JSON list of C-alpha atoms and ligand atoms in Angstrom, two decimals:
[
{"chain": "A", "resi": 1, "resn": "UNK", "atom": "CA", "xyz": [-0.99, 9.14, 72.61]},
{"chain": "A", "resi": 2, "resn": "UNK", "atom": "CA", "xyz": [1.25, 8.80, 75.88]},
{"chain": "A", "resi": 3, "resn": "UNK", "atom": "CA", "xyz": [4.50, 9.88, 76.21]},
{"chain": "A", "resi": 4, "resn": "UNK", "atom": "CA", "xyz": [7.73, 9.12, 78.01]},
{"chain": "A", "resi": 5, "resn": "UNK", "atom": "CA", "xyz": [6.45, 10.75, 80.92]},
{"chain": "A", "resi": 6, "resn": "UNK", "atom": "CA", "xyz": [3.53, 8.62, 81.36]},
{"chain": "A", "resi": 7, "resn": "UNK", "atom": "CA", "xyz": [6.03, 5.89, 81.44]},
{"chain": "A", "resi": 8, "resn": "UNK", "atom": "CA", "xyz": [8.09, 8.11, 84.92]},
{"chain": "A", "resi": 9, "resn": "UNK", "atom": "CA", "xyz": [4.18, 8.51, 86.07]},
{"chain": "A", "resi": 10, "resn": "UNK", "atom": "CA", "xyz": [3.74, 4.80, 85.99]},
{"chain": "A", "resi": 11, "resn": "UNK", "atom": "CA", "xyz": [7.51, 4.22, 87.65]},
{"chain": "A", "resi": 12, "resn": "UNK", "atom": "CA", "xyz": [7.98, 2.21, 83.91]},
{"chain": "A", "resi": 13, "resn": "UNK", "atom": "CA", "xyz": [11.28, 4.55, 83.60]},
{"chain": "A", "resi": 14, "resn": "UNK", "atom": "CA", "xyz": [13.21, 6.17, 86.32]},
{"chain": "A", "resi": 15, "resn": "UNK", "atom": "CA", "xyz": [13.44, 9.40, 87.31]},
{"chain": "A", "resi": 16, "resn": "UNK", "atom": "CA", "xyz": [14.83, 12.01, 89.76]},
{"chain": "A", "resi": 17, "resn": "UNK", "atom": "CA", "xyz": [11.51, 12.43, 91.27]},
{"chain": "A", "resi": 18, "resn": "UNK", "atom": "CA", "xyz": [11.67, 15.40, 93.87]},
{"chain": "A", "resi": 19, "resn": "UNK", "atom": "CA", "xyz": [7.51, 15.62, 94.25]},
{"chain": "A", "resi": 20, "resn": "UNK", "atom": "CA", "xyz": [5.01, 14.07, 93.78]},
{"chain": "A", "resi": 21, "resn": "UNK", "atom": "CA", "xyz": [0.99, 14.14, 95.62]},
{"chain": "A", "resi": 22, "resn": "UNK", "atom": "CA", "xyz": [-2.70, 12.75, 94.15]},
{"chain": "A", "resi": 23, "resn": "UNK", "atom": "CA", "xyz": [-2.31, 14.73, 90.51]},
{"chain": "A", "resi": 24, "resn": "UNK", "atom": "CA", "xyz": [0.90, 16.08, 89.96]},
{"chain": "A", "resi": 25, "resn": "UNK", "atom": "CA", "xyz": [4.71, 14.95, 89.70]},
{"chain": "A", "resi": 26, "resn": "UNK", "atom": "CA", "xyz": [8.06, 16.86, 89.65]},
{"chain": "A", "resi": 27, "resn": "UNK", "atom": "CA", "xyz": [11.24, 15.20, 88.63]},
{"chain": "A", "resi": 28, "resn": "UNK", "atom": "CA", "xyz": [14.98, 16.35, 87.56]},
{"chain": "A", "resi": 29, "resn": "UNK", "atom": "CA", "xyz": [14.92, 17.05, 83.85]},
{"chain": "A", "resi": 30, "resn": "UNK", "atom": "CA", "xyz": [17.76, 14.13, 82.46]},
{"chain": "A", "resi": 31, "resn": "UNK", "atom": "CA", "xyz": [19.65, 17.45, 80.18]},
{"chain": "A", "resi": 32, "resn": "UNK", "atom": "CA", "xyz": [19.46, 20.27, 82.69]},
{"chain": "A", "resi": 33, "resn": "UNK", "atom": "CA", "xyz": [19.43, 23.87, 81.04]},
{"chain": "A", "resi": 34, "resn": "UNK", "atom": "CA", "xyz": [20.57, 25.70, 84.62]},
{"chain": "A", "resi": 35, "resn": "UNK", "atom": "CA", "xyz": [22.02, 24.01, 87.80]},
{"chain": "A", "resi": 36, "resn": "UNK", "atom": "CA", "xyz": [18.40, 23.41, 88.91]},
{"chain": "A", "resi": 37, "resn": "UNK", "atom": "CA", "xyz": [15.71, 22.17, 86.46]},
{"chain": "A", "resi": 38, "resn": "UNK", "atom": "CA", "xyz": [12.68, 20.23, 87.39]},
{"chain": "A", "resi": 39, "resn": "UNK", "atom": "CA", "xyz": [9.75, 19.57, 85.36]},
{"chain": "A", "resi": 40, "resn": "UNK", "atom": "CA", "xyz": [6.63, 19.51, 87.19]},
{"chain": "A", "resi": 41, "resn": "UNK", "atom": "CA", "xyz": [3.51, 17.73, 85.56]},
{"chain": "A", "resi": 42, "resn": "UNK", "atom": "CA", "xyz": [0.21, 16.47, 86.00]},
{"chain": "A", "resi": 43, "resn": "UNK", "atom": "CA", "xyz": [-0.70, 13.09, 86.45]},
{"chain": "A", "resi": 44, "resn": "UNK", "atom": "CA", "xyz": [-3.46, 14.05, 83.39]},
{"chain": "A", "resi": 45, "resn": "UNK", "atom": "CA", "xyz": [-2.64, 13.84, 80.09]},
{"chain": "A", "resi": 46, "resn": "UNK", "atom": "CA", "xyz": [-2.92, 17.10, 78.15]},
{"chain": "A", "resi": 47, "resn": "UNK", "atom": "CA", "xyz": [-0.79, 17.53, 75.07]},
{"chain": "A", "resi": 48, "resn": "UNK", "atom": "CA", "xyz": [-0.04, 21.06, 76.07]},
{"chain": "A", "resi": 49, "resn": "UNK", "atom": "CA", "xyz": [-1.95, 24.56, 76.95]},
{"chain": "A", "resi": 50, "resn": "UNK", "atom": "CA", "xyz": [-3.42, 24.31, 73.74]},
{"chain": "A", "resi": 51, "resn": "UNK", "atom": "CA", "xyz": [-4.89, 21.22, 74.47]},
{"chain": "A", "resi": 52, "resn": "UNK", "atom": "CA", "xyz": [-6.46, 22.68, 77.83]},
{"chain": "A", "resi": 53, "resn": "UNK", "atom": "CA", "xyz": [-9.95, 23.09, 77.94]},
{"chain": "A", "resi": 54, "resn": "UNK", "atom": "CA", "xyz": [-12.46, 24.51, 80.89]},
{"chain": "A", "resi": 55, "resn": "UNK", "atom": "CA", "xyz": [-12.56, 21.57, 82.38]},
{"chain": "A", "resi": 56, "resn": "UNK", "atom": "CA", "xyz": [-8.67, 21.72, 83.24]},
{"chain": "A", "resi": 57, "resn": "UNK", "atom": "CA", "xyz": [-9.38, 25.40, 85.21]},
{"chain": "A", "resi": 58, "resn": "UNK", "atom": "CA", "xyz": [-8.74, 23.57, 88.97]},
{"chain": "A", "resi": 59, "resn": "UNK", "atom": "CA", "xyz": [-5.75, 21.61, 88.15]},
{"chain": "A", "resi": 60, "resn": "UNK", "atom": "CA", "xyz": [-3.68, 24.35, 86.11]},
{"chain": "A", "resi": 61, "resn": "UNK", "atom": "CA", "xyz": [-4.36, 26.96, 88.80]},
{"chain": "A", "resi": 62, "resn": "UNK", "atom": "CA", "xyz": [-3.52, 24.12, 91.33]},
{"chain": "A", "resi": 63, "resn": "UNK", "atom": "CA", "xyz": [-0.03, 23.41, 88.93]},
{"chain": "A", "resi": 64, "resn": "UNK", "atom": "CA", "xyz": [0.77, 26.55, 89.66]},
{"chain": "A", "resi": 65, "resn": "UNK", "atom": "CA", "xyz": [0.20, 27.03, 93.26]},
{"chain": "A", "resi": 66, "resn": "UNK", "atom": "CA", "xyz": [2.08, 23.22, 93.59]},
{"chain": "A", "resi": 67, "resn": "UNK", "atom": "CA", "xyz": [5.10, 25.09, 91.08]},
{"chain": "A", "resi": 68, "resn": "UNK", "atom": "CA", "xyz": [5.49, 27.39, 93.64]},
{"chain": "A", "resi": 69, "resn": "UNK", "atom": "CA", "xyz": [5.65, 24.92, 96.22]},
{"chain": "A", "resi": 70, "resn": "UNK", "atom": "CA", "xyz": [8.69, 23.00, 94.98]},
{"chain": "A", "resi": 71, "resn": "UNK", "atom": "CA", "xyz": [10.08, 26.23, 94.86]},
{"chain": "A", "resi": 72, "resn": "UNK", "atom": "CA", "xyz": [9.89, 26.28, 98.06]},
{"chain": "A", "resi": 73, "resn": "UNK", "atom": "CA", "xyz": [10.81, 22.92, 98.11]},
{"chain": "A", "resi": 74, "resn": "UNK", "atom": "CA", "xyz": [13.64, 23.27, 96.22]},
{"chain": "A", "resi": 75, "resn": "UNK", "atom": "CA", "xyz": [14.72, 26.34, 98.40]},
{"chain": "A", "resi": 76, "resn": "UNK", "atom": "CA", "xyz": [14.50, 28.92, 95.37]},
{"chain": "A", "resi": 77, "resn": "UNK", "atom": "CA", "xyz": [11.49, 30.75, 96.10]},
{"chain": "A", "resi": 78, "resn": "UNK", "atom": "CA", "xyz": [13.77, 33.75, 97.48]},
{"chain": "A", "resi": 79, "resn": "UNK", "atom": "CA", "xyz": [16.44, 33.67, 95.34]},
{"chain": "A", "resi": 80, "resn": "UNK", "atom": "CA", "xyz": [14.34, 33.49, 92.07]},
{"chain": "A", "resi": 81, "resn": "UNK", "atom": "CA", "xyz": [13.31, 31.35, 89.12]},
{"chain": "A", "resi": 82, "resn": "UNK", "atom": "CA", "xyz": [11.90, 30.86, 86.05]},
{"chain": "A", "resi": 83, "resn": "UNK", "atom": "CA", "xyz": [8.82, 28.43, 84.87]},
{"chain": "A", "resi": 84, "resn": "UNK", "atom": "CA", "xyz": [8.28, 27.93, 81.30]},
{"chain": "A", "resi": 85, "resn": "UNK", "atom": "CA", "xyz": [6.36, 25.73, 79.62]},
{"chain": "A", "resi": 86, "resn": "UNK", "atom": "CA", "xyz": [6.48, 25.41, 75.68]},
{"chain": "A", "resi": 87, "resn": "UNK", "atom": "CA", "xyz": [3.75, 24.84, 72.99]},
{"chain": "A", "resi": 88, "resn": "UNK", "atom": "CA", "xyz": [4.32, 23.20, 69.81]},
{"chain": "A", "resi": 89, "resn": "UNK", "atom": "CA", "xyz": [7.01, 23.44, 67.34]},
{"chain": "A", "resi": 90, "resn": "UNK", "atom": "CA", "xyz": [8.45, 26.84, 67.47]},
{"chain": "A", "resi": 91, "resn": "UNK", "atom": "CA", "xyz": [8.33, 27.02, 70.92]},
{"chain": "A", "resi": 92, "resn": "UNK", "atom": "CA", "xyz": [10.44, 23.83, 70.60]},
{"chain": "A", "resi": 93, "resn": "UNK", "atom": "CA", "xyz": [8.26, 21.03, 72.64]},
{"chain": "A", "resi": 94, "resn": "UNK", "atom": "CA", "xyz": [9.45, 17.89, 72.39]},
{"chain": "A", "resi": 95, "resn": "UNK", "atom": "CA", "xyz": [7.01, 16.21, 74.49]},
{"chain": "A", "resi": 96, "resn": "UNK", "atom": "CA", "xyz": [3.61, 16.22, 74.13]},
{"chain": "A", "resi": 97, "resn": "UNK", "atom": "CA", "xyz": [2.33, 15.88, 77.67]},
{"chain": "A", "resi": 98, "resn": "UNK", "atom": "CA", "xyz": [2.05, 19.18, 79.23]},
{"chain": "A", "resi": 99, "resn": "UNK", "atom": "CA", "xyz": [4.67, 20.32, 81.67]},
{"chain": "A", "resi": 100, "resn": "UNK", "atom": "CA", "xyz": [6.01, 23.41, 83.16]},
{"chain": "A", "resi": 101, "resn": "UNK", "atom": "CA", "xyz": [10.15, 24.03, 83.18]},
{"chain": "A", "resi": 102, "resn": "UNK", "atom": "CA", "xyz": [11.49, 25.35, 86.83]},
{"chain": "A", "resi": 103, "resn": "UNK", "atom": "CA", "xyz": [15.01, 26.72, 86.04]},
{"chain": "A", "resi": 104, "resn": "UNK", "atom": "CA", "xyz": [16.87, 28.21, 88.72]},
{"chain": "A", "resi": 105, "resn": "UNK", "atom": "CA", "xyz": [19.88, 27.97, 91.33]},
{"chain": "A", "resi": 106, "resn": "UNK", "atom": "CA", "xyz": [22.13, 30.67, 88.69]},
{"chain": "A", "resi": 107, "resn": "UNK", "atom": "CA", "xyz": [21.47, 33.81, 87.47]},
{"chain": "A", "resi": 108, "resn": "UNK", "atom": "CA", "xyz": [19.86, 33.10, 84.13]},
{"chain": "A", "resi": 109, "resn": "UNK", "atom": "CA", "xyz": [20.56, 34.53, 80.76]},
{"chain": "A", "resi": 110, "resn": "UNK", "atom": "CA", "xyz": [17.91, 36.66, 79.49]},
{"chain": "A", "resi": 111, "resn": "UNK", "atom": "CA", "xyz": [15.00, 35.03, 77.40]},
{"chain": "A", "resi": 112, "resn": "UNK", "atom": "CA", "xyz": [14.86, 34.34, 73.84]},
{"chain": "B", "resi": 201, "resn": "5GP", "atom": "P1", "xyz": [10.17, 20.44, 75.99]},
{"chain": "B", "resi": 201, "resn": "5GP", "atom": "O1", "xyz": [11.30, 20.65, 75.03]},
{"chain": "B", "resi": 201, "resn": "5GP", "atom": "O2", "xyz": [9.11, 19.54, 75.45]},
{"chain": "B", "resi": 201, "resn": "5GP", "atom": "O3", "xyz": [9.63, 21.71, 76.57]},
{"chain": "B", "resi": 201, "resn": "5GP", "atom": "O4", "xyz": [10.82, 19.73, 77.25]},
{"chain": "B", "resi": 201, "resn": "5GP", "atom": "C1", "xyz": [10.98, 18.36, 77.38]},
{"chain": "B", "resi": 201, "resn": "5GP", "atom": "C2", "xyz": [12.04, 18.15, 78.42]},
{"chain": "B", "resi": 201, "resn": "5GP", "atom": "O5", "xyz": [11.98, 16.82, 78.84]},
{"chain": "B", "resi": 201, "resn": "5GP", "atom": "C3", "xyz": [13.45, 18.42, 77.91]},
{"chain": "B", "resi": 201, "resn": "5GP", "atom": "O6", "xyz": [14.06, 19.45, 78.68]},
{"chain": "B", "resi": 201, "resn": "5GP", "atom": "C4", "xyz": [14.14, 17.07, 78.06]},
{"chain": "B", "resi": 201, "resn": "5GP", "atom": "O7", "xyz": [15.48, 17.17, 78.47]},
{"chain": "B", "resi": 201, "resn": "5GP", "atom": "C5", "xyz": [13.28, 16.37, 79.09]},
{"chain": "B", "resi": 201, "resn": "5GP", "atom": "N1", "xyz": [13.24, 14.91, 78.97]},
{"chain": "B", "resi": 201, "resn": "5GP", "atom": "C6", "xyz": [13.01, 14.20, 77.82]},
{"chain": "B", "resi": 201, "resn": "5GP", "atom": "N2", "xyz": [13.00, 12.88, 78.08]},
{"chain": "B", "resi": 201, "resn": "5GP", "atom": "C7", "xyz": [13.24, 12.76, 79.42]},
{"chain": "B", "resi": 201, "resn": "5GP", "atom": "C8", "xyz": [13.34, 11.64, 80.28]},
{"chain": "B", "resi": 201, "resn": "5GP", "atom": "O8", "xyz": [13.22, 10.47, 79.88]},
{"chain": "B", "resi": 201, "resn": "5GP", "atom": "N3", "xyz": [13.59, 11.88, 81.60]},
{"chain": "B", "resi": 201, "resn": "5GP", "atom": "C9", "xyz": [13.70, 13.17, 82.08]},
{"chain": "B", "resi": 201, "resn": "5GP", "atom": "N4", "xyz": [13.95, 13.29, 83.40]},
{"chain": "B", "resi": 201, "resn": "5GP", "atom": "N5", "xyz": [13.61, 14.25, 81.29]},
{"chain": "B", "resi": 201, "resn": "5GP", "atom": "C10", "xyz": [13.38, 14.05, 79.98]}
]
């Protein structure tokens, strides 16, 4: 089932978008947990890592290579950041189409 970020995929909602290329998107997350917090996705729908399957190899190593890239981007690369991305209900994910967190621009507390 699609989520609310299908809808910022399709331009349906707005959103701070600060990348985007053939398969993936980044965009401001709208309740910021550090000065700087993007959420970079793909333009696929996959619920979440535990929902990727061999055929997803390419495009999560390529997520990560692009993650690093709006790091760049973003001008963080040197200073330092943090990607997570969380599965399911413990982890707390609230939406199901897989994306990866990029906190940064502070020093960050240490992780739960
Ligand atoms: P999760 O908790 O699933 O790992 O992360 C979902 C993130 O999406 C949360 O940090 C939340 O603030 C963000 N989010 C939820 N709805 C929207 C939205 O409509 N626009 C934007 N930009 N971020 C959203």
């Amino acid at each position: 089932m699609s989520t609310i970020f299908k809808k910022i995929i399709d331009k349906e909602i707005p959103a701070k978008i600060v990348y985007e290329d053939e398969e993936f998107l980044a965009f401001e997350d709208i309740a910021p947990a550090a000065k700087i917090h993007v959420l970079v996705i793909p333009r696929k729908e996959i619920k979440n890592l535990d929902n990727a399957t061999d055929e997803d190899i390419i495009l999560l190593g390529k997520l990560q290579l692009t993650i690093a890239k709006i790091a760049r981007l973003l001008g963080v690369n040197e200073s330092g950041y943090r990607v997570v991305t969380n599965i399911n209900a413990d982890a707390g994910q609230t939406v199901f189409h897989i994306h990866y967190h990029i906190l940064a621009g502070e020093k960050l507390g240490v992780m739960a």
